[in-house]
Amino acid sequence: MTMLLILGPFVFVWAVAGLFYALGRRRSRQLRLDEITFARSVRQRWSPSIFSRPRTWLAVRSRNPEDVARSMGLGELHPCACAEAMADADADAERLFVSPSVNGWVVVTGRQLPGPVEDIDACYRFLANMSERLGHVQYFHGNPALGHHAWAKLIDRQVTRAYAWTGETTWSQGKPTLAEEKTGMRCFDYLEDGEDGSYQQWETVGANVDRLPMLASIWSVDPVVLEDPAMRMKPGWVGRLAKFHR
């Protein structure tokens, strides 16, 4: 009993020190992922690797990718590492990949996500539906070849900001955010860009596409972070989206 009383305070001190050490290690890993997201986005936004990014993706505020996948209504779910999902991205057009959480955000990629070109109203309905299920949802689309681009932020089905250009402005809602101003995004009014396809106009839309990953990294997360060795073997989820969501 005497020995326990003597050693008790020392054991307690060591336990507290061990707890703080573990918390410090966890915080260090979190800060490293923050740096990866931002630094890789800055380093690569002007490089040809922008073509290797998904053309369309979602960012969902969540730390639980399985919960995101199930809330989206994905069927035939199974775990899948980032590296495997990225390598087989074009193998199955009917599947979506739900990434592991990065700094509190889950990235959803796949060709089954709606684009702004075919039907902007269908795109809105899809995002509103997902936001109703998931809460905070962000949408990004960039086509370097055509200059088409879009970004949107919805919270509990309410659009706080959205913009889409597909040869003309097809969606403009909400006030431009500070992040858009800081990254130099230029948004056309609905009829402003309908008169001609001038060189200056194409410079503007090209710059918007190039800067889209930077905007994503400020709003939430740039999917280029999934290519980092620290993320490649982490498991996400793969599944198929029911047709009626399209």
C-alpha atoms as an extended CHARMM CRD file, in Angstrom:
* protein
*
       246  EXT
         1         1  MET       CA              0.0000000000        0.0000000000        0.0000000000  PROA      1               0.0000000000
         2         2  THR       CA              2.8520000000        2.3530000000        0.9130000000  PROA      2               0.0000000000
         3         3  MET       CA              4.5730000000        1.5720000000       -2.3820000000  PROA      3               0.0000000000
         4         4  LEU       CA              1.3520000000        2.3720000000       -4.2870000000  PROA      4               0.0000000000
         5         5  LEU       CA              1.0540000000        5.7090000000       -2.5200000000  PROA      5               0.0000000000
         6         6  ILE       CA              4.6610000000        6.5430000000       -3.3980000000  PROA      6               0.0000000000
         7         7  LEU       CA              4.4710000000        5.4800000000       -7.0430000000  PROA      7               0.0000000000
         8         8  GLY       CA              0.9140000000        6.7210000000       -7.6690000000  PROA      8               0.0000000000
         9         9  PRO       CA              1.8180000000       10.3830000000       -8.3710000000  PROA      9               0.0000000000
        10        10  PHE       CA              4.6550000000        9.3500000000      -10.7010000000  PROA      10              0.0000000000
        11        11  VAL       CA              2.3570000000        6.9990000000      -12.6420000000  PROA      11              0.0000000000
        12        12  PHE       CA             -0.2280000000        9.7700000000      -12.9100000000  PROA      12              0.0000000000
        13        13  VAL       CA              2.3450000000       12.2830000000      -14.2100000000  PROA      13              0.0000000000
        14        14  TRP       CA              3.6270000000        9.8160000000      -16.8080000000  PROA      14              0.0000000000
        15        15  ALA       CA              0.0680000000        9.0140000000      -17.9230000000  PROA      15              0.0000000000
        16        16  VAL       CA             -0.7210000000       12.7100000000      -18.3820000000  PROA      16              0.0000000000
        17        17  ALA       CA              2.5580000000       13.2430000000      -20.2510000000  PROA      17              0.0000000000
        18        18  GLY       CA              1.7580000000       10.2740000000      -22.5140000000  PROA      18              0.0000000000
        19        19  LEU       CA             -1.6940000000       11.6880000000      -23.2470000000  PROA      19              0.0000000000
        20        20  PHE       CA             -0.2950000000       15.0950000000      -24.2220000000  PROA      20              0.0000000000
        21        21  TYR       CA              2.3320000000       13.4130000000      -26.3840000000  PROA      21              0.0000000000
        22        22  ALA       CA             -0.3450000000       11.4170000000      -28.2450000000  PROA      22              0.0000000000
        23        23  LEU       CA             -2.4870000000       14.5220000000      -28.7490000000  PROA      23              0.0000000000
        24        24  GLY       CA              0.5490000000       16.4250000000      -29.9990000000  PROA      24              0.0000000000
        25        25  ARG       CA              1.3380000000       13.6900000000      -32.5360000000  PROA      25              0.0000000000
        26        26  ARG       CA             -2.2500000000       13.7020000000      -33.7680000000  PROA      26              0.0000000000
        27        27  ARG       CA             -2.2530000000       17.4970000000      -34.1250000000  PROA      27              0.0000000000
        28        28  SER       CA              1.0490000000       17.3290000000      -35.9870000000  PROA      28              0.0000000000
        29        29  ARG       CA             -0.4090000000       14.8790000000      -38.5200000000  PROA      29              0.0000000000
        30        30  GLN       CA             -3.4630000000       17.1090000000      -38.9460000000  PROA      30              0.0000000000
        31        31  LEU       CA             -1.2820000000       20.1660000000      -39.5890000000  PROA      31              0.0000000000
        32        32  ARG       CA              0.7400000000       18.1860000000      -42.1150000000  PROA      32              0.0000000000
        33        33  LEU       CA             -2.4160000000       17.3610000000      -44.0660000000  PROA      33              0.0000000000
        34        34  ASP       CA             -3.3820000000       21.0540000000      -43.9670000000  PROA      34              0.0000000000
        35        35  GLU       CA             -0.0010000000       21.9170000000      -45.4580000000  PROA      35              0.0000000000
        36        36  ILE       CA             -0.3150000000       19.1580000000      -48.0880000000  PROA      36              0.0000000000
        37        37  THR       CA             -3.7110000000       20.4130000000      -49.2210000000  PROA      37              0.0000000000
        38        38  PHE       CA             -2.6330000000       24.0310000000      -49.6080000000  PROA      38              0.0000000000
        39        39  ALA       CA              0.9840000000       23.6300000000      -50.7260000000  PROA      39              0.0000000000
        40        40  ARG       CA              0.2640000000       20.9900000000      -53.3570000000  PROA      40              0.0000000000
        41        41  SER       CA             -2.6100000000       23.0630000000      -54.6730000000  PROA      41              0.0000000000
        42        42  VAL       CA             -0.3860000000       26.1420000000      -55.0410000000  PROA      42              0.0000000000
        43        43  ARG       CA              2.4650000000       24.1630000000      -56.5840000000  PROA      43              0.0000000000
        44        44  GLN       CA              0.3110000000       22.3310000000      -59.1110000000  PROA      44              0.0000000000
        45        45  ARG       CA             -2.4650000000       24.7200000000      -60.0960000000  PROA      45              0.0000000000
        46        46  TRP       CA             -0.5300000000       26.0480000000      -63.1370000000  PROA      46              0.0000000000
        47        47  SER       CA              1.0270000000       22.7050000000      -64.1160000000  PROA      47              0.0000000000
        48        48  PRO       CA             -0.2990000000       20.0990000000      -66.5860000000  PROA      48              0.0000000000
        49        49  SER       CA             -1.3150000000       17.9170000000      -63.6190000000  PROA      49              0.0000000000
        50        50  ILE       CA             -4.5520000000       19.8940000000      -63.4730000000  PROA      50              0.0000000000
        51        51  PHE       CA             -5.7080000000       17.5020000000      -66.2080000000  PROA      51              0.0000000000
        52        52  SER       CA             -5.2400000000       14.5800000000      -63.7910000000  PROA      52              0.0000000000
        53        53  ARG       CA             -7.6900000000       16.0520000000      -61.3000000000  PROA      53              0.0000000000
        54        54  PRO       CA            -11.2870000000       14.8520000000      -61.4910000000  PROA      54              0.0000000000
        55        55  ARG       CA            -13.2940000000       17.0490000000      -63.8220000000  PROA      55              0.0000000000
        56        56  THR       CA            -16.1560000000       17.1460000000      -61.3230000000  PROA      56              0.0000000000
        57        57  TRP       CA            -16.1310000000       16.5730000000      -57.5910000000  PROA      57              0.0000000000
        58        58  LEU       CA            -18.0180000000       17.2070000000      -54.3680000000  PROA      58              0.0000000000
        59        59  ALA       CA            -16.6340000000       18.2130000000      -50.9980000000  PROA      59              0.0000000000
        60        60  VAL       CA            -18.8330000000       17.1890000000      -48.0590000000  PROA      60              0.0000000000
        61        61  ARG       CA            -18.3620000000       18.4470000000      -44.5110000000  PROA      61              0.0000000000
        62        62  SER       CA            -17.8980000000       15.1640000000      -42.6540000000  PROA      62              0.0000000000
        63        63  ARG       CA            -15.3270000000       12.9620000000      -40.9580000000  PROA      63              0.0000000000
        64        64  ASN       CA            -17.1600000000        9.7300000000      -41.7830000000  PROA      64              0.0000000000
        65        65  PRO       CA            -16.9280000000        8.6410000000      -45.4540000000  PROA      65              0.0000000000
        66        66  GLU       CA            -19.0960000000        5.5650000000      -44.9350000000  PROA      66              0.0000000000
        67        67  ASP       CA            -21.8660000000        7.7380000000      -43.5190000000  PROA      67              0.0000000000
        68        68  VAL       CA            -21.5630000000       10.0480000000      -46.5490000000  PROA      68              0.0000000000
        69        69  ALA       CA            -21.7310000000        7.1130000000      -48.9760000000  PROA      69              0.0000000000
        70        70  ARG       CA            -24.7820000000        5.6130000000      -47.2980000000  PROA      70              0.0000000000
        71        71  SER       CA            -26.5270000000        8.9830000000      -46.9770000000  PROA      71              0.0000000000
        72        72  MET       CA            -26.0230000000        9.5280000000      -50.7150000000  PROA      72              0.0000000000
        73        73  GLY       CA            -27.8240000000        6.2580000000      -51.3100000000  PROA      73              0.0000000000
        74        74  LEU       CA            -24.8910000000        4.4880000000      -52.9630000000  PROA      74              0.0000000000
        75        75  GLY       CA            -25.4280000000        0.8110000000      -53.6510000000  PROA      75              0.0000000000
        76        76  GLU       CA            -22.9570000000       -2.0950000000      -53.8860000000  PROA      76              0.0000000000
        77        77  LEU       CA            -20.7050000000       -0.3570000000      -51.3660000000  PROA      77              0.0000000000
        78        78  HSD       CA            -17.2570000000       -1.6890000000      -50.6150000000  PROA      78              0.0000000000
        79        79  PRO       CA            -14.0460000000       -0.2140000000      -49.1250000000  PROA      79              0.0000000000
        80        80  CYS       CA            -11.4070000000        0.9530000000      -51.5690000000  PROA      80              0.0000000000
        81        81  ALA       CA             -8.0110000000        2.6120000000      -51.0960000000  PROA      81              0.0000000000
        82        82  CYS       CA             -7.4400000000        6.0200000000      -52.7020000000  PROA      82              0.0000000000
        83        83  ALA       CA             -4.6550000000        4.6870000000      -54.9190000000  PROA      83              0.0000000000
        84        84  GLU       CA             -6.8510000000        1.9010000000      -56.2810000000  PROA      84              0.0000000000
        85        85  ALA       CA             -9.8170000000        4.2130000000      -56.8660000000  PROA      85              0.0000000000
        86        86  MET       CA             -7.6950000000        6.7960000000      -58.7260000000  PROA      86              0.0000000000
        87        87  ALA       CA             -6.0280000000        4.1310000000      -60.8770000000  PROA      87              0.0000000000
        88        88  ASP       CA             -9.4180000000        2.7120000000      -61.9280000000  PROA      88              0.0000000000
        89        89  ALA       CA            -11.2210000000        6.0540000000      -62.2120000000  PROA      89              0.0000000000
        90        90  ASP       CA            -12.2220000000        5.4910000000      -65.8590000000  PROA      90              0.0000000000
        91        91  ALA       CA            -12.8590000000        1.7630000000      -65.6020000000  PROA      91              0.0000000000
        92        92  ASP       CA            -16.4440000000        2.0690000000      -64.3790000000  PROA      92              0.0000000000
        93        93  ALA       CA            -18.4510000000        5.1610000000      -65.2940000000  PROA      93              0.0000000000
        94        94  GLU       CA            -21.3100000000        4.0910000000      -63.0250000000  PROA      94              0.0000000000
        95        95  ARG       CA            -19.4860000000        4.2880000000      -59.7150000000  PROA      95              0.0000000000
        96        96  LEU       CA            -18.5020000000        7.0390000000      -57.2990000000  PROA      96              0.0000000000
        97        97  PHE       CA            -15.5200000000        7.1160000000      -54.9680000000  PROA      97              0.0000000000
        98        98  VAL       CA            -16.0110000000        8.5810000000      -51.4970000000  PROA      98              0.0000000000
        99        99  SER       CA            -12.6190000000        9.4980000000      -50.0740000000  PROA      99              0.0000000000
       100       100  PRO       CA            -11.3500000000        9.2270000000      -46.5060000000  PROA      100             0.0000000000
       101       101  SER       CA            -11.7880000000       12.4110000000      -44.5200000000  PROA      101             0.0000000000
       102       102  VAL       CA             -9.2270000000       15.1760000000      -45.0870000000  PROA      102             0.0000000000
       103       103  ASN       CA             -9.2790000000       17.9960000000      -42.5540000000  PROA      103             0.0000000000
       104       104  GLY       CA            -12.9600000000       17.3680000000      -41.8730000000  PROA      104             0.0000000000
       105       105  TRP       CA            -13.9500000000       17.0760000000      -45.5530000000  PROA      105             0.0000000000
       106       106  VAL       CA            -14.8650000000       14.0610000000      -47.6720000000  PROA      106             0.0000000000
       107       107  VAL       CA            -14.2810000000       14.2600000000      -51.4290000000  PROA      107             0.0000000000
       108       108  VAL       CA            -16.6640000000       12.5010000000      -53.8200000000  PROA      108             0.0000000000
       109       109  THR       CA            -15.4850000000       11.8640000000      -57.3940000000  PROA      109             0.0000000000
       110       110  GLY       CA            -16.7530000000        9.9480000000      -60.3970000000  PROA      110             0.0000000000
       111       111  ARG       CA            -18.1740000000       10.3850000000      -63.8630000000  PROA      111             0.0000000000
       112       112  GLN       CA            -21.6580000000        9.7300000000      -62.5400000000  PROA      112             0.0000000000
       113       113  LEU       CA            -21.7350000000       13.1570000000      -60.8970000000  PROA      113             0.0000000000
       114       114  PRO       CA            -23.8430000000       15.5680000000      -62.9840000000  PROA      114             0.0000000000
       115       115  GLY       CA            -22.1140000000       18.2650000000      -65.0070000000  PROA      115             0.0000000000
       116       116  PRO       CA            -23.4190000000       21.7950000000      -65.5620000000  PROA      116             0.0000000000
       117       117  VAL       CA            -23.4720000000       21.4540000000      -69.3520000000  PROA      117             0.0000000000
       118       118  GLU       CA            -26.2490000000       18.9510000000      -70.0220000000  PROA      118             0.0000000000
       119       119  ASP       CA            -28.9410000000       20.3180000000      -67.6870000000  PROA      119             0.0000000000
       120       120  ILE       CA            -28.1510000000       22.9560000000      -65.0860000000  PROA      120             0.0000000000
       121       121  ASP       CA            -31.5720000000       22.4900000000      -63.4500000000  PROA      121             0.0000000000
       122       122  ALA       CA            -30.8930000000       18.7650000000      -62.9910000000  PROA      122             0.0000000000
       123       123  CYS       CA            -27.5000000000       19.6550000000      -61.5510000000  PROA      123             0.0000000000
       124       124  TYR       CA            -29.1550000000       22.0000000000      -59.0460000000  PROA      124             0.0000000000
       125       125  ARG       CA            -31.7420000000       19.3850000000      -58.0600000000  PROA      125             0.0000000000
       126       126  PHE       CA            -29.0280000000       16.8120000000      -57.4840000000  PROA      126             0.0000000000
       127       127  LEU       CA            -27.0220000000       19.1850000000      -55.2800000000  PROA      127             0.0000000000
       128       128  ALA       CA            -30.0870000000       20.3160000000      -53.3410000000  PROA      128             0.0000000000
       129       129  ASN       CA            -31.0140000000       16.6670000000      -52.7480000000  PROA      129             0.0000000000
       130       130  MET       CA            -27.4950000000       15.8100000000      -51.5710000000  PROA      130             0.0000000000
       131       131  SER       CA            -27.3500000000       18.8830000000      -49.3390000000  PROA      131             0.0000000000
       132       132  GLU       CA            -30.6580000000       17.9200000000      -47.7490000000  PROA      132             0.0000000000
       133       133  ARG       CA            -29.1350000000       14.5150000000      -46.9250000000  PROA      133             0.0000000000
       134       134  LEU       CA            -25.5940000000       15.6090000000      -46.0580000000  PROA      134             0.0000000000
       135       135  GLY       CA            -25.7790000000       19.2280000000      -44.8440000000  PROA      135             0.0000000000
       136       136  HSD       CA            -22.8110000000       21.2270000000      -46.1650000000  PROA      136             0.0000000000
       137       137  VAL       CA            -22.0190000000       20.2550000000      -49.7700000000  PROA      137             0.0000000000
       138       138  GLN       CA            -19.6810000000       21.9730000000      -52.2250000000  PROA      138             0.0000000000
       139       139  TYR       CA            -19.5530000000       21.3320000000      -55.9690000000  PROA      139             0.0000000000
       140       140  PHE       CA            -16.7030000000       21.9580000000      -58.4050000000  PROA      140             0.0000000000
       141       141  HSD       CA            -16.4300000000       21.4010000000      -62.1490000000  PROA      141             0.0000000000
       142       142  GLY       CA            -13.6140000000       22.3890000000      -64.5040000000  PROA      142             0.0000000000
       143       143  ASN       CA            -13.0870000000       21.4170000000      -68.1450000000  PROA      143             0.0000000000
       144       144  PRO       CA             -9.7130000000       22.7980000000      -69.3360000000  PROA      144             0.0000000000
       145       145  ALA       CA            -10.3870000000       21.9390000000      -72.9760000000  PROA      145             0.0000000000
       146       146  LEU       CA            -13.6680000000       23.8560000000      -73.2570000000  PROA      146             0.0000000000
       147       147  GLY       CA            -13.2340000000       26.3490000000      -70.4350000000  PROA      147             0.0000000000
       148       148  HSD       CA            -16.4580000000       25.2280000000      -68.7710000000  PROA      148             0.0000000000
       149       149  HSD       CA            -16.4250000000       25.6720000000      -65.0170000000  PROA      149             0.0000000000
       150       150  ALA       CA            -18.6980000000       25.8060000000      -62.0090000000  PROA      150             0.0000000000
       151       151  TRP       CA            -18.6010000000       26.0500000000      -58.2560000000  PROA      151             0.0000000000
       152       152  ALA       CA            -21.3850000000       25.9710000000      -55.6970000000  PROA      152             0.0000000000
       153       153  LYS       CA            -21.8860000000       25.8490000000      -51.9480000000  PROA      153             0.0000000000
       154       154  LEU       CA            -25.1050000000       24.5630000000      -50.3910000000  PROA      154             0.0000000000
       155       155  ILE       CA            -25.9720000000       24.1740000000      -46.7170000000  PROA      155             0.0000000000
       156       156  ASP       CA            -29.1160000000       22.2770000000      -45.7320000000  PROA      156             0.0000000000
       157       157  ARG       CA            -30.4760000000       22.6090000000      -49.2930000000  PROA      157             0.0000000000
       158       158  GLN       CA            -29.9610000000       26.3860000000      -49.3460000000  PROA      158             0.0000000000
       159       159  VAL       CA            -27.6310000000       27.7750000000      -52.0210000000  PROA      159             0.0000000000
       160       160  THR       CA            -25.2470000000       30.2640000000      -50.4120000000  PROA      160             0.0000000000
       161       161  ARG       CA            -23.1600000000       30.7140000000      -53.5660000000  PROA      161             0.0000000000
       162       162  ALA       CA            -23.1660000000       29.2260000000      -57.0690000000  PROA      162             0.0000000000
       163       163  TYR       CA            -21.7090000000       30.0820000000      -60.4490000000  PROA      163             0.0000000000
       164       164  ALA       CA            -21.5480000000       28.1050000000      -63.7190000000  PROA      164             0.0000000000
       165       165  TRP       CA            -20.2150000000       29.0420000000      -67.1700000000  PROA      165             0.0000000000
       166       166  THR       CA            -20.6650000000       26.6660000000      -70.1030000000  PROA      166             0.0000000000
       167       167  GLY       CA            -20.1480000000       28.9750000000      -73.0560000000  PROA      167             0.0000000000
       168       168  GLU       CA            -22.4290000000       31.4030000000      -71.2750000000  PROA      168             0.0000000000
       169       169  THR       CA            -23.4180000000       31.9870000000      -67.6900000000  PROA      169             0.0000000000
       170       170  THR       CA            -26.0780000000       29.4350000000      -66.7820000000  PROA      170             0.0000000000
       171       171  TRP       CA            -26.1290000000       29.8080000000      -62.9950000000  PROA      171             0.0000000000
       172       172  SER       CA            -25.2290000000       32.7880000000      -60.8440000000  PROA      172             0.0000000000
       173       173  GLN       CA            -26.5990000000       32.9310000000      -57.3300000000  PROA      173             0.0000000000
       174       174  GLY       CA            -25.4180000000       34.6050000000      -54.1630000000  PROA      174             0.0000000000
       175       175  LYS       CA            -22.7360000000       37.1890000000      -53.5700000000  PROA      175             0.0000000000
       176       176  PRO       CA            -19.1550000000       36.3430000000      -54.6680000000  PROA      176             0.0000000000
       177       177  THR       CA            -17.1820000000       35.1180000000      -51.6800000000  PROA      177             0.0000000000
       178       178  LEU       CA            -13.9600000000       36.5580000000      -50.3270000000  PROA      178             0.0000000000
       179       179  ALA       CA            -12.1590000000       33.4160000000      -51.5140000000  PROA      179             0.0000000000
       180       180  GLU       CA            -13.3010000000       34.0820000000      -55.1020000000  PROA      180             0.0000000000
       181       181  GLU       CA            -11.9850000000       37.6220000000      -54.8710000000  PROA      181             0.0000000000
       182       182  LYS       CA             -8.6670000000       36.4900000000      -53.3830000000  PROA      182             0.0000000000
       183       183  THR       CA             -8.1080000000       33.8760000000      -56.0930000000  PROA      183             0.0000000000
       184       184  GLY       CA             -9.0190000000       36.3130000000      -58.8790000000  PROA      184             0.0000000000
       185       185  MET       CA            -12.1310000000       34.5300000000      -60.1150000000  PROA      185             0.0000000000
       186       186  ARG       CA            -14.1020000000       36.5290000000      -62.6750000000  PROA      186             0.0000000000
       187       187  CYS       CA            -17.8340000000       35.9320000000      -63.0280000000  PROA      187             0.0000000000
       188       188  PHE       CA            -19.8600000000       37.1030000000      -66.0200000000  PROA      188             0.0000000000
       189       189  ASP       CA            -23.4160000000       38.3600000000      -65.7510000000  PROA      189             0.0000000000
       190       190  TYR       CA            -26.1080000000       36.3350000000      -67.4750000000  PROA      190             0.0000000000
       191       191  LEU       CA            -26.0260000000       38.2890000000      -70.7610000000  PROA      191             0.0000000000
       192       192  GLU       CA            -22.5700000000       39.8020000000      -70.5300000000  PROA      192             0.0000000000
       193       193  ASP       CA            -20.8090000000       36.9190000000      -72.2520000000  PROA      193             0.0000000000
       194       194  GLY       CA            -23.3600000000       36.1060000000      -74.9500000000  PROA      194             0.0000000000
       195       195  GLU       CA            -22.1710000000       38.4720000000      -77.6820000000  PROA      195             0.0000000000
       196       196  ASP       CA            -18.7870000000       37.1510000000      -78.7630000000  PROA      196             0.0000000000
       197       197  GLY       CA            -16.0570000000       34.6470000000      -78.0010000000  PROA      197             0.0000000000
       198       198  SER       CA            -13.2480000000       37.1580000000      -77.7580000000  PROA      198             0.0000000000
       199       199  TYR       CA             -9.6680000000       36.2490000000      -76.8630000000  PROA      199             0.0000000000
       200       200  GLN       CA             -9.9870000000       38.2400000000      -73.6470000000  PROA      200             0.0000000000
       201       201  GLN       CA            -13.0680000000       36.2610000000      -72.6870000000  PROA      201             0.0000000000
       202       202  TRP       CA            -11.2830000000       32.9500000000      -73.2590000000  PROA      202             0.0000000000
       203       203  GLU       CA             -8.3410000000       34.1560000000      -71.2060000000  PROA      203             0.0000000000
       204       204  THR       CA            -10.7660000000       34.8510000000      -68.3630000000  PROA      204             0.0000000000
       205       205  VAL       CA            -12.5570000000       31.5030000000      -68.4620000000  PROA      205             0.0000000000
       206       206  GLY       CA             -9.2350000000       29.6570000000      -68.7980000000  PROA      206             0.0000000000
       207       207  ALA       CA             -7.9050000000       31.4490000000      -65.7260000000  PROA      207             0.0000000000
       208       208  ASN       CA            -11.0570000000       30.5030000000      -63.8060000000  PROA      208             0.0000000000
       209       209  VAL       CA            -10.5110000000       26.8250000000      -64.6130000000  PROA      209             0.0000000000
       210       210  ASP       CA             -6.8420000000       27.0580000000      -63.5820000000  PROA      210             0.0000000000
       211       211  ARG       CA             -7.7390000000       28.7130000000      -60.2940000000  PROA      211             0.0000000000
       212       212  LEU       CA            -10.5810000000       26.3630000000      -59.4150000000  PROA      212             0.0000000000
       213       213  PRO       CA             -8.3750000000       24.0110000000      -57.3180000000  PROA      213             0.0000000000
       214       214  MET       CA             -7.1240000000       27.0050000000      -55.3360000000  PROA      214             0.0000000000
       215       215  LEU       CA            -10.6940000000       28.0810000000      -54.6320000000  PROA      215             0.0000000000
       216       216  ALA       CA            -11.4960000000       24.5200000000      -53.5550000000  PROA      216             0.0000000000
       217       217  SER       CA             -8.4970000000       24.4450000000      -51.2000000000  PROA      217             0.0000000000
       218       218  ILE       CA             -9.7060000000       27.6440000000      -49.5130000000  PROA      218             0.0000000000
       219       219  TRP       CA            -13.3600000000       26.6450000000      -49.3140000000  PROA      219             0.0000000000
       220       220  SER       CA            -12.6770000000       23.0580000000      -48.2690000000  PROA      220             0.0000000000
       221       221  VAL       CA            -10.0640000000       20.7530000000      -49.8790000000  PROA      221             0.0000000000
       222       222  ASP       CA             -8.3190000000       20.3020000000      -53.2230000000  PROA      222             0.0000000000
       223       223  PRO       CA             -8.6520000000       16.6430000000      -54.3580000000  PROA      223             0.0000000000
       224       224  VAL       CA             -4.9830000000       16.6420000000      -55.3880000000  PROA      224             0.0000000000
       225       225  VAL       CA             -4.2640000000       15.8470000000      -51.7300000000  PROA      225             0.0000000000
       226       226  LEU       CA             -5.5410000000       12.3150000000      -52.3900000000  PROA      226             0.0000000000
       227       227  GLU       CA             -2.4230000000       11.6990000000      -54.5100000000  PROA      227             0.0000000000
       228       228  ASP       CA             -0.1180000000       12.2720000000      -51.5420000000  PROA      228             0.0000000000
       229       229  PRO       CA              1.6210000000        9.1590000000      -50.1390000000  PROA      229             0.0000000000
       230       230  ALA       CA              0.0750000000        9.9000000000      -46.7480000000  PROA      230             0.0000000000
       231       231  MET       CA             -3.3870000000        9.4470000000      -48.2520000000  PROA      231             0.0000000000
       232       232  ARG       CA             -2.9810000000        6.8930000000      -51.0420000000  PROA      232             0.0000000000
       233       233  MET       CA             -3.4690000000        3.7770000000      -48.9270000000  PROA      233             0.0000000000
       234       234  LYS       CA             -6.1950000000        5.1630000000      -46.6860000000  PROA      234             0.0000000000
       235       235  PRO       CA             -9.5590000000        3.4980000000      -47.3280000000  PROA      235             0.0000000000
       236       236  GLY       CA            -12.5780000000        5.2060000000      -48.7660000000  PROA      236             0.0000000000
       237       237  TRP       CA            -15.7540000000        3.7310000000      -50.2550000000  PROA      237             0.0000000000
       238       238  VAL       CA            -16.8920000000        2.8960000000      -53.7810000000  PROA      238             0.0000000000
       239       239  GLY       CA            -20.5210000000        2.5040000000      -54.8030000000  PROA      239             0.0000000000
       240       240  ARG       CA            -23.1000000000        3.1270000000      -57.4980000000  PROA      240             0.0000000000
       241       241  LEU       CA            -25.5260000000        6.0260000000      -57.4630000000  PROA      241             0.0000000000
       242       242  ALA       CA            -29.1530000000        5.1200000000      -58.1060000000  PROA      242             0.0000000000
       243       243  LYS       CA            -30.3500000000        6.3580000000      -61.4860000000  PROA      243             0.0000000000
       244       244  PHE       CA            -33.1930000000        8.4140000000      -60.0940000000  PROA      244             0.0000000000
       245       245  HSD       CA            -30.7080000000       10.8070000000      -58.4480000000  PROA      245             0.0000000000
       246       246  ARG       CA            -29.4290000000       11.9670000000      -61.8350000000  PROA      246             0.0000000000
